[in-house]
XYZ file of C-alpha atoms in Angstrom:
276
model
C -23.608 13.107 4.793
C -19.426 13.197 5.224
C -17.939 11.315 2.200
C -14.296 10.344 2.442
C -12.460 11.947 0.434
C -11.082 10.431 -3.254
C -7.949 7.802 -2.602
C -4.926 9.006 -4.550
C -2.755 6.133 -5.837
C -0.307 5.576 -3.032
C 3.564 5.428 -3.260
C 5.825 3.647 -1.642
C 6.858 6.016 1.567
C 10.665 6.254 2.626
C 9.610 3.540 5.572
C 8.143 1.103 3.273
C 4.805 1.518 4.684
C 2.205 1.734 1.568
C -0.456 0.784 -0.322
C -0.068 1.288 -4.198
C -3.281 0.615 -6.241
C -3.566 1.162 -9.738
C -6.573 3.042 -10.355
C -7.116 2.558 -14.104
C -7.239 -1.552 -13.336
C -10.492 -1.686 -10.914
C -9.060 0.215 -8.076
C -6.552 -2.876 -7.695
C -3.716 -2.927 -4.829
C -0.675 -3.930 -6.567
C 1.554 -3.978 -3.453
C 0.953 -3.635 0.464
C 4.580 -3.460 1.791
C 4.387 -3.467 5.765
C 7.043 -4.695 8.301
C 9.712 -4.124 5.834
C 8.152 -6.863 2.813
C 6.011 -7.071 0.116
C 2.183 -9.144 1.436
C 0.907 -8.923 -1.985
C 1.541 -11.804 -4.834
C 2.100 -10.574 -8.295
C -0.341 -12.991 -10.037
C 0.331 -15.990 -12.665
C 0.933 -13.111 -15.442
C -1.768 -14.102 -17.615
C -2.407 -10.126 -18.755
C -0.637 -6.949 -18.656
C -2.111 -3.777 -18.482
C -5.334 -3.105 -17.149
C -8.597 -5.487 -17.330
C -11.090 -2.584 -18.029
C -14.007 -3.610 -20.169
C -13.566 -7.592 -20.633
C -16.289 -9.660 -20.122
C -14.157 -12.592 -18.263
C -12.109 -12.258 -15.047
C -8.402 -12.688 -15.309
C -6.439 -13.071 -12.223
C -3.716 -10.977 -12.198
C -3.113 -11.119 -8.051
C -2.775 -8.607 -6.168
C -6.058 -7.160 -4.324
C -9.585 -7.216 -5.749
C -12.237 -5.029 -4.438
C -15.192 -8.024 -5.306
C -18.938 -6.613 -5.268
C -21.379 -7.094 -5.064
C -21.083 -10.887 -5.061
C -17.552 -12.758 -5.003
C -18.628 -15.747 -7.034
C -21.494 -15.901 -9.520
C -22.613 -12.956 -11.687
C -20.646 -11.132 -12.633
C -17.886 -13.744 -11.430
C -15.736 -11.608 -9.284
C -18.287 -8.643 -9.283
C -18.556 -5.904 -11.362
C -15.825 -3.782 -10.518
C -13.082 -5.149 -11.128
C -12.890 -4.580 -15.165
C -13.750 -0.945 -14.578
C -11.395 2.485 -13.802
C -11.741 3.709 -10.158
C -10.713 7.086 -9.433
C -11.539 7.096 -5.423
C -15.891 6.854 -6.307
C -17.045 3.388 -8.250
C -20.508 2.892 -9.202
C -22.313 -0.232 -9.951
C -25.496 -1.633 -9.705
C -26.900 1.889 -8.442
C -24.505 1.697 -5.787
C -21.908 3.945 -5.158
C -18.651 3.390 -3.349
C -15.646 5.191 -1.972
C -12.697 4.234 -0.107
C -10.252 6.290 1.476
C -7.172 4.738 3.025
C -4.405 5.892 5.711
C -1.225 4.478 6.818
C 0.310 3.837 10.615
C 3.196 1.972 11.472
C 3.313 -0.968 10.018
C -0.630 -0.785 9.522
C -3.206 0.390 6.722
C -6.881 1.276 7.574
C -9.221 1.487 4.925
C -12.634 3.483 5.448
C -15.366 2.141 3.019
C -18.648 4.263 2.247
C -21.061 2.891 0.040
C -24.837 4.712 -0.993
C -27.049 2.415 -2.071
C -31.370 1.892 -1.850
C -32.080 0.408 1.498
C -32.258 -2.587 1.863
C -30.019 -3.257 -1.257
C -28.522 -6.385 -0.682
C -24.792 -7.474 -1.501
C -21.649 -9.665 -0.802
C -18.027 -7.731 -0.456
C -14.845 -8.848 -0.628
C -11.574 -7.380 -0.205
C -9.725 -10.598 -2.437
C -6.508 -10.400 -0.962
C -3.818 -12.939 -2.462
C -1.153 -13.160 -0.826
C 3.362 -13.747 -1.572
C 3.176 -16.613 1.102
C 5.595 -19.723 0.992
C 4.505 -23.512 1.554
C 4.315 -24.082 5.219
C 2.384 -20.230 6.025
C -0.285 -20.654 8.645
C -3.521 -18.784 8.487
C -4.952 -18.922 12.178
C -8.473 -18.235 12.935
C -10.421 -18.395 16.356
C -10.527 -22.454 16.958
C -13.926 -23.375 16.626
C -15.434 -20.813 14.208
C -17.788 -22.105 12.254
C -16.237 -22.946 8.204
C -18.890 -23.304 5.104
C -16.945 -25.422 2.545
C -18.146 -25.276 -1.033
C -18.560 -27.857 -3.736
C -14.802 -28.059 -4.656
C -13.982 -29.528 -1.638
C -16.175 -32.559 -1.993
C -14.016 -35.126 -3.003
C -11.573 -34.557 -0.266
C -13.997 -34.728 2.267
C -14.131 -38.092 4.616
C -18.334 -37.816 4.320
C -20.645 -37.397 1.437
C -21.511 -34.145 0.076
C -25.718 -34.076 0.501
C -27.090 -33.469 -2.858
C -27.677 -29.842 -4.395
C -26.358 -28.418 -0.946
C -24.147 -25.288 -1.987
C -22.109 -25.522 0.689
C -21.117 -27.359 4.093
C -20.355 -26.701 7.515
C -17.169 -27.719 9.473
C -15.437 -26.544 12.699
C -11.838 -24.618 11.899
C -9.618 -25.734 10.742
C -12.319 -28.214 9.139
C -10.843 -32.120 7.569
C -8.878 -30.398 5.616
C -6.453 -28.511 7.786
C -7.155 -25.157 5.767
C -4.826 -23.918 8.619
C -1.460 -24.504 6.394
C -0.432 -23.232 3.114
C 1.069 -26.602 1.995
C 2.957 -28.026 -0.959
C 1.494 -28.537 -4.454
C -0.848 -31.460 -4.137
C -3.506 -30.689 -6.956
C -6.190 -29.149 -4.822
C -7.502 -25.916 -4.803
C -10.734 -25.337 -2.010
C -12.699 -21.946 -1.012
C -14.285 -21.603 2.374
C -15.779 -18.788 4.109
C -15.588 -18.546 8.240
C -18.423 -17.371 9.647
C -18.916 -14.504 11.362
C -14.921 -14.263 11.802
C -13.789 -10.514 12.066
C -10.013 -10.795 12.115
C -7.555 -13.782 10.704
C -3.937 -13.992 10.758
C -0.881 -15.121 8.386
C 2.308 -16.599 9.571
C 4.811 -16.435 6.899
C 8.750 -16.798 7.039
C 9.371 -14.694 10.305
C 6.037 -12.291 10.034
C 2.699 -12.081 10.835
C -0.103 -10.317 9.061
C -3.109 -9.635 10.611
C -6.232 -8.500 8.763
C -9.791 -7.106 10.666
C -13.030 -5.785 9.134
C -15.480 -3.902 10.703
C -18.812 -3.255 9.888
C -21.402 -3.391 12.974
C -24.876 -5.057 12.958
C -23.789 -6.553 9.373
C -22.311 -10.303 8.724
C -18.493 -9.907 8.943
C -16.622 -12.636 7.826
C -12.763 -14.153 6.159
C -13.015 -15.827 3.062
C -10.117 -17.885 1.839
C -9.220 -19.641 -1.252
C -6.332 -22.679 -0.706
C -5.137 -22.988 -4.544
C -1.833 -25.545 -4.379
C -2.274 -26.070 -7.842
C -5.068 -27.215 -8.551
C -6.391 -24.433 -10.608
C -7.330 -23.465 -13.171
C -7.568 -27.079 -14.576
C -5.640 -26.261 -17.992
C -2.767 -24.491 -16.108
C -2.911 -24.465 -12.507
C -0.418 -22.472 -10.692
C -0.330 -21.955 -6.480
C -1.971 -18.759 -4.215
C -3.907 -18.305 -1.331
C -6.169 -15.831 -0.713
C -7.432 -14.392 2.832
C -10.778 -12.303 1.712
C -12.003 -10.044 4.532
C -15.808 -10.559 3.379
C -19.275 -8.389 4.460
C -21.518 -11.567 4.094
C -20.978 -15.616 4.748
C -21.240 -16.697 1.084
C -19.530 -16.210 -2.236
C -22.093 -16.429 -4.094
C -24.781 -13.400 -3.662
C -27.249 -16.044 -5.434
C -27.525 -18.421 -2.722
C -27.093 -15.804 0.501
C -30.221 -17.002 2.670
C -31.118 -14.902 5.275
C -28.647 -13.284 7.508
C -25.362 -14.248 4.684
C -25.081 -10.949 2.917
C -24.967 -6.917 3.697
C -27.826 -5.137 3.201
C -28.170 -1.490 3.424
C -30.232 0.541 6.019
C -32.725 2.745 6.022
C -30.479 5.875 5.755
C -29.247 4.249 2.511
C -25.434 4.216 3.502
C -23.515 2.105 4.758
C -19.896 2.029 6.177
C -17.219 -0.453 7.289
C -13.532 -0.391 7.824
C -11.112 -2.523 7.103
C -7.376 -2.444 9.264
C -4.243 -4.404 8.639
C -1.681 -4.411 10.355
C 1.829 -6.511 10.014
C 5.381 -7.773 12.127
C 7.865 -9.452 12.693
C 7.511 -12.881 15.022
């Protein structure tokens, strides 16, 4: 067995080229700076300080590692309110991450031990500093699950107890554009969709996951202020995900990762950014 070896908390390199994470706050990235700007949003500043030990997720932007579910129990997953010093466990499941920089890219090497056939959902909840009018572009034609927070914008009916439907991309509700604050806020997984990209003022971000003979999908979550109800603010997230639902609860066969035989399991993640 080769683990990689523990992450270090990453600085800033004299390029601008770097991943920072803050290990004591779930392993979270706190800035990806590639093609000479910050990708990463700061968060609505609801907490300072790390999240370790509470019961009840706090967004505080930035980069989530979610797992082994996304939404659900434990909403978020379970790592997020723990320290991560290169090796998490949870579950019975252990994983590591080890990450190197390019130009203008980051690749992230995920190993995770686990019993086979342990079953899961990962998500690498990316939320991103984009502007109104940023484009997320996806293969036309990939196959979208919308959940039940889209229903009322929907031109059909949502079929009773269903936890999610299917549209084409960009689906009714042109998920395609980051637009201006209209009180909506909609999640939606694309289906078996590798690798999506961000236009944002004069850059492109491009994010891929790998993980062969598993389900590889992009999450995304549209928020334009319409959440949380009590104090919505805006951000979008673009969630490279192993598995086609958020919620591990209701993955039916073939939506989440399960581990094989050997009882490990690795993927990679690669991002990559520049100016268009």
């Amino acid at each position: 067995m080769v683990t990689p070896p523990p992450e270090r908390p990453a600085s800033q390199t004299s390029a601008g080229r770097a991943v920072t994470v803050d290990p004591a706050d779930g392993g979270r990235w706190t800035s990806l700076q590639l093609a000479g700007r910050e990708w990463l949003w700061a968060g609505p500043g609801l907490i300072t300080g790390s999240r370790a030990g509470l019961a009840t997720f706090i967004d505080a932007g930035g980069l989530d590692e979610c797992f082994p579910t996304v939404r659900g129990a434990p909403d978020h997953g379970g790592l997020w309110n723990q320290p991560w010093d290169g090796t998490v466990e949870y579950d019975g499941a252990i994983l590591t991450r080890a990450f190197t920089s390019g130009t203008d890219t980051v690749t992230v090497d995920y190993h995770l031990e686990a019993a086979p056939g342990y079953r899961f959902v990962w998500a690498a909840h990316a939320l991103l500093d984009c502007a109104a009018g940023a484009v997320v572009s996806a293969v036309p034609g990939t196959s979208c699950r919308l959940f039940p927070e889209s229903a009322a914008l929907l031109p059909w009916a949502w079929p009773d107890t269903a936890p999610w439907v299917t549209a084409i991309w960009p689906t009714p509700l042109e998920l395609s554009t980051y637009g201006a604050s209209d009180g909506t806020a909609v999640g939606a997984v694309l289906v078996d969709c590798p690798a999506v990209s961000v236009h944002d003022r004069g850059a492109e971000l491009t994010l891929t996951l790998s993980c062969p003979g598993q389900p590889v999908s992009t999450a995304l979550w549209r928020n334009q202020g319409g959440f949380p109800e009590d104090a919505p603010y805006r951000s979008l997230g673009v969630e490279p995900m192993l598995g086609r639902v958020f919620d591990l609860a209701t993955a039916g066969p073939g939506d989440a990762a399960v581990v094989p035989e050997s009882g490990e399991l690795t993927w990679r993640l690669t991002i990559s950014a520049r100016p268009v």
